[in-house]
Every structure is written in structure tokens, then in C-alpha cells.
Backbone as numpy.savetxt, mean C-alpha at the origin, in Angstrom:
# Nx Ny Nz CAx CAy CAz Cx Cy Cz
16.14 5.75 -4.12 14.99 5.19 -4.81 14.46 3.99 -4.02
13.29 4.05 -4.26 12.47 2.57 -3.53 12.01 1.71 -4.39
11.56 0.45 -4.00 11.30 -0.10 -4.85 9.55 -0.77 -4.41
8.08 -0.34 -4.76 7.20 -0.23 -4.23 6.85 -1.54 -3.83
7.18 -2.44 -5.35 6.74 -3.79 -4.48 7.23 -3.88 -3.26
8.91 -4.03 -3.36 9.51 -4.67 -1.98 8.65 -4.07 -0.77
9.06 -2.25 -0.90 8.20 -1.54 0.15 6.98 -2.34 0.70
6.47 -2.71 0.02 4.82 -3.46 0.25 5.29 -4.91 0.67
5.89 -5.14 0.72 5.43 -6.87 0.75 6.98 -6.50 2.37
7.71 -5.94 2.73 8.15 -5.43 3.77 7.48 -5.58 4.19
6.56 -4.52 4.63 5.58 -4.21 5.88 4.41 -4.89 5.91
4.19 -5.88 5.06 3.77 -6.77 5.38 4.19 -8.34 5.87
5.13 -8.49 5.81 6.00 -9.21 6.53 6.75 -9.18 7.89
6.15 -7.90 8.26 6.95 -6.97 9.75 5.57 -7.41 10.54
4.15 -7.25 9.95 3.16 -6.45 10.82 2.35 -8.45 10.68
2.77 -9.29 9.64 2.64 -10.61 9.49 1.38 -10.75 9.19
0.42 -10.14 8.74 -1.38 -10.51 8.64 -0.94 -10.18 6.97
-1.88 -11.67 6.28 -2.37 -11.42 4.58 -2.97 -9.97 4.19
-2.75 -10.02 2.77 -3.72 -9.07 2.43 -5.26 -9.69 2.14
-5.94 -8.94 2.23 -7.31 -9.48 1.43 -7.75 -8.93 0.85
-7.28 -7.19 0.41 -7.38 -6.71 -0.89 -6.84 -5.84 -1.48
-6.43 -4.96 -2.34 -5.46 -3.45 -2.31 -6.01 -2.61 -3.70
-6.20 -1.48 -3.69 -6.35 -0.54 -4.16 -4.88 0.26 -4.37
-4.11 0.75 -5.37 -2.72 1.47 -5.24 -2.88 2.49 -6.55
-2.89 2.94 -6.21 -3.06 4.35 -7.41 -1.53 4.71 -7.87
-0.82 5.35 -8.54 0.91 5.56 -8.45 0.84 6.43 -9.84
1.67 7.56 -9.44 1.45 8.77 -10.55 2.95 9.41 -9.68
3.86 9.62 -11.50 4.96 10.23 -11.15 4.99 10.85 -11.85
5.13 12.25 -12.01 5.07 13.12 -13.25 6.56 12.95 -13.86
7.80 12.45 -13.20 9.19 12.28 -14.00 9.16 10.85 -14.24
8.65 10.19 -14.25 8.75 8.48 -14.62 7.47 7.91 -15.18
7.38 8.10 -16.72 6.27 7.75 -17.27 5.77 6.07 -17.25
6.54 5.73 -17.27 6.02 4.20 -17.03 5.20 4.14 -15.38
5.63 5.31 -14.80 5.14 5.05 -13.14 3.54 6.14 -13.20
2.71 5.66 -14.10 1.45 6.09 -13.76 -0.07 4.60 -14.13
-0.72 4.61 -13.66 -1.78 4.09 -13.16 -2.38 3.47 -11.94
-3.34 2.25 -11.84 -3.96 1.74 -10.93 -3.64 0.43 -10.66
-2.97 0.03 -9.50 -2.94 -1.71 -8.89 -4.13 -2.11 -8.28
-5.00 -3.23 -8.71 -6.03 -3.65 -7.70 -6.45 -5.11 -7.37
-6.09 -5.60 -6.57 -6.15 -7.09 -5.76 -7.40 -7.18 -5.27
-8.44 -8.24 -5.65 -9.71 -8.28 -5.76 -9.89 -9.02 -4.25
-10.95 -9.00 -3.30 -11.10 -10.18 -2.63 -11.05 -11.57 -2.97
-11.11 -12.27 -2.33 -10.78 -13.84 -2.93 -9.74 -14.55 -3.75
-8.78 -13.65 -3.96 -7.76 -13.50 -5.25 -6.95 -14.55 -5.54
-6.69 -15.33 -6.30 -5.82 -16.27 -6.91 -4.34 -15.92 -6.79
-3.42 -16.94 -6.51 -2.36 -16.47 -6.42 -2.17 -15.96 -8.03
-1.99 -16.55 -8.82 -1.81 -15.71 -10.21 -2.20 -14.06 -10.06
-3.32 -13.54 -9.56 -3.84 -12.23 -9.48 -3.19 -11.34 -8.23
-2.38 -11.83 -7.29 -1.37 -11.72 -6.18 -0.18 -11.27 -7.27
0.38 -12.13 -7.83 1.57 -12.42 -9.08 1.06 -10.82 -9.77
0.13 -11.07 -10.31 0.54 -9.77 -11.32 0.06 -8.20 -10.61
-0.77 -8.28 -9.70 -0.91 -6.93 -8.86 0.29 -6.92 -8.66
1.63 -7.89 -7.92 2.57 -7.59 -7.46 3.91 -6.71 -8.71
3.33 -7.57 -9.89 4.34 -7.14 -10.80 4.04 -5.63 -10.98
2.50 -5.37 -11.53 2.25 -3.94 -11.24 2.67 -2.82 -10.79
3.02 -3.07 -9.49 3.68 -2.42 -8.60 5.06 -2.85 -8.50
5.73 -2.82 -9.58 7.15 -3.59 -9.32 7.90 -2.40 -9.92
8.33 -1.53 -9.51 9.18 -0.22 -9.69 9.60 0.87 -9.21
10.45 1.35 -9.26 11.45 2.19 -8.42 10.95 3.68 -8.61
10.58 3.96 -7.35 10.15 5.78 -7.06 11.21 6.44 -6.09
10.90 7.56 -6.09 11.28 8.39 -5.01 10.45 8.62 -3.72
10.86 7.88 -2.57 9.58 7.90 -1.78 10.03 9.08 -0.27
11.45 9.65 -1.29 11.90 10.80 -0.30 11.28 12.21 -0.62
11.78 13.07 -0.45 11.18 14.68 -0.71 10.98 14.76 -1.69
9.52 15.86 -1.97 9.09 16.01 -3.48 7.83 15.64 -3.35
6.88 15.42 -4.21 6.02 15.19 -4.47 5.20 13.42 -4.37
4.40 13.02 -3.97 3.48 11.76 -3.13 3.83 11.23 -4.41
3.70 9.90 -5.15 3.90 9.00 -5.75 2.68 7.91 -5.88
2.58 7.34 -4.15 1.76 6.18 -4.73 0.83 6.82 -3.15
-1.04 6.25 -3.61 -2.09 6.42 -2.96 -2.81 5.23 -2.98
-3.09 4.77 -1.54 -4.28 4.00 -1.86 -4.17 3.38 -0.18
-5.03 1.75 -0.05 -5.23 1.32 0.32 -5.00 -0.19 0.70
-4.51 -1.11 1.97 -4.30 -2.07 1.40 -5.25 -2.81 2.45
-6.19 -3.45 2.21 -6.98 -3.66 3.56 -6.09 -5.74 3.84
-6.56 -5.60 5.35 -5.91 -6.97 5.59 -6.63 -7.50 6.14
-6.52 -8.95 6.01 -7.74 -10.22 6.59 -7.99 -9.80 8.27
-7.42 -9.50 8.78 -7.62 -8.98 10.41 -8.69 -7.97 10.31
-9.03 -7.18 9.50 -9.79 -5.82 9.89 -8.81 -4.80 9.81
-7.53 -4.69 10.03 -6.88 -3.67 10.00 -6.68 -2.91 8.56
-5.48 -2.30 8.26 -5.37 -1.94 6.90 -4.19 -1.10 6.95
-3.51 -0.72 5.96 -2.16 -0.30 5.37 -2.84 1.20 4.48
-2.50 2.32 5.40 -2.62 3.35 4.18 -1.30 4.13 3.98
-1.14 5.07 3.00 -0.22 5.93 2.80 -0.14 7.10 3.35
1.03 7.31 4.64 1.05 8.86 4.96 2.42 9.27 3.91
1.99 10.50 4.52 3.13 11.31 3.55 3.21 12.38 4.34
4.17 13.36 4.30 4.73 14.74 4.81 5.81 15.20 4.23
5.35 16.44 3.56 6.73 17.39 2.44 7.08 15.98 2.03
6.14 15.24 0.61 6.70 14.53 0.12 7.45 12.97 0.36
7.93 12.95 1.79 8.16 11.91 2.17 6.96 10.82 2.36
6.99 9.66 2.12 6.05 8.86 2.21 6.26 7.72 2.51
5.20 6.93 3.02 5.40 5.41 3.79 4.07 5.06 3.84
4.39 3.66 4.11 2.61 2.37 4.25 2.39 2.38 6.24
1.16 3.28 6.32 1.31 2.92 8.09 0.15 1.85 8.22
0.15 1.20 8.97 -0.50 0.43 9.83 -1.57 0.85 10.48
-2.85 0.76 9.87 -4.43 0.89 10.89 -5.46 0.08 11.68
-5.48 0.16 12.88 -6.45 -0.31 13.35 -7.54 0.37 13.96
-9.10 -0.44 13.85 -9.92 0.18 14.50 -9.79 0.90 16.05
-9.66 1.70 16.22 -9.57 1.98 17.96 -10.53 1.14 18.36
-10.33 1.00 20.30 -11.23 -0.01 21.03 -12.23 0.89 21.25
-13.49 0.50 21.59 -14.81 1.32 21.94 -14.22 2.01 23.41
-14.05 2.83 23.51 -13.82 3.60 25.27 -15.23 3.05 26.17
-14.59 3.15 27.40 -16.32 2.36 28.46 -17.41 3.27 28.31
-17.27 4.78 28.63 -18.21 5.61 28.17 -19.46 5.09 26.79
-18.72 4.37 25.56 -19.87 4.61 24.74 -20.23 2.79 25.05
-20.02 2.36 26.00 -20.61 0.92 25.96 -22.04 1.14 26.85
């Protein structure tokens, strides 16, 4: 079992850039308390940090089986945190814009 906050606030502590906003969707068809929406507004108060975080404060299966949690976590850099998954397994990867290639300059 995982635990989504930690998961989240991990890889953001690995990759070191704030958030500046998150979208998290989370739907478990065996863990009824594990369904709705997390959302961290721009500009956000730590209080509104505090309870998105509590939100997301619970234990899934983020091994085989069926996706769990969807969304988005965008970060003050431009980059952003989405969810891959494969046969069920799932994780927060790390996005950045690619560089323009010389061709389209």
C-alpha cells in the first residue's frame, strides 16, 4: 500500500521545485472513503496546502490492478507532475517542455 500524500510530497522533494497548483482526481472502487477531487488553487495559502494535503492523505494500491489516482500537478518552473500508469501500476512522472530543435527557430 502507498500512501498518496507521502507519494506526492516525495517527488516533490527529489525533483525540489514548489507546487503552484494540483488537480488529483482518486477513485477506488474497494476503498470507499478513496473517491473524489483534490484541488490547490494558484496563489494558495498555506492553510489550503494543509488541507489539499490532508485530502490526499490515504493509503491505495499503487501496484497491479486498476489506476487509482489522475490528475495533474503543475509547478512554479513550467514543468509539471502527471500520472503514468501501466497494467495498473502507477507513479507521478516529471514533465518538461521539450527545447525548440534549430530547424523550427
Amino acid at each position: 500500500m502507498t500512501n498518496a500524500k507521502n507519494e506526492l510530497l516525495k517527488i516533490i522533494r527529489e525533483i525540489g521545485i514548489p507546487i503552484k497548483c494540483a488537480v488529483i482526481k482518486f477513485d477506488g472502487d474497494n476503498i470507499d472513503e478513496c473517491k473524489g477531487e483534490a484541488c490547490l488553487k494558484i496563489n494558495y495559502e498555506k492553510s489550503d496546502l494543509n488541507l489539499f494535503l490532508n485530502q490526499i492523505n490515504f493509503e491505495y494500491n499503487s501496484g497491479y490492478g486498476g489506476q487509482y489516482l489522475y490528475g495533474n500537478v503543475w509547478l512554479d518552473d513550467g514543468s509539471w507532475l502527471e500520472r503514468g500508469e501501466y497494467d495498473g501500476s502507477e507513479w507521478w512522472e516529471h514533465k518538461t517542455c521539450p527545447d525548440i530543435p534549430n530547424e523550427c527557430k
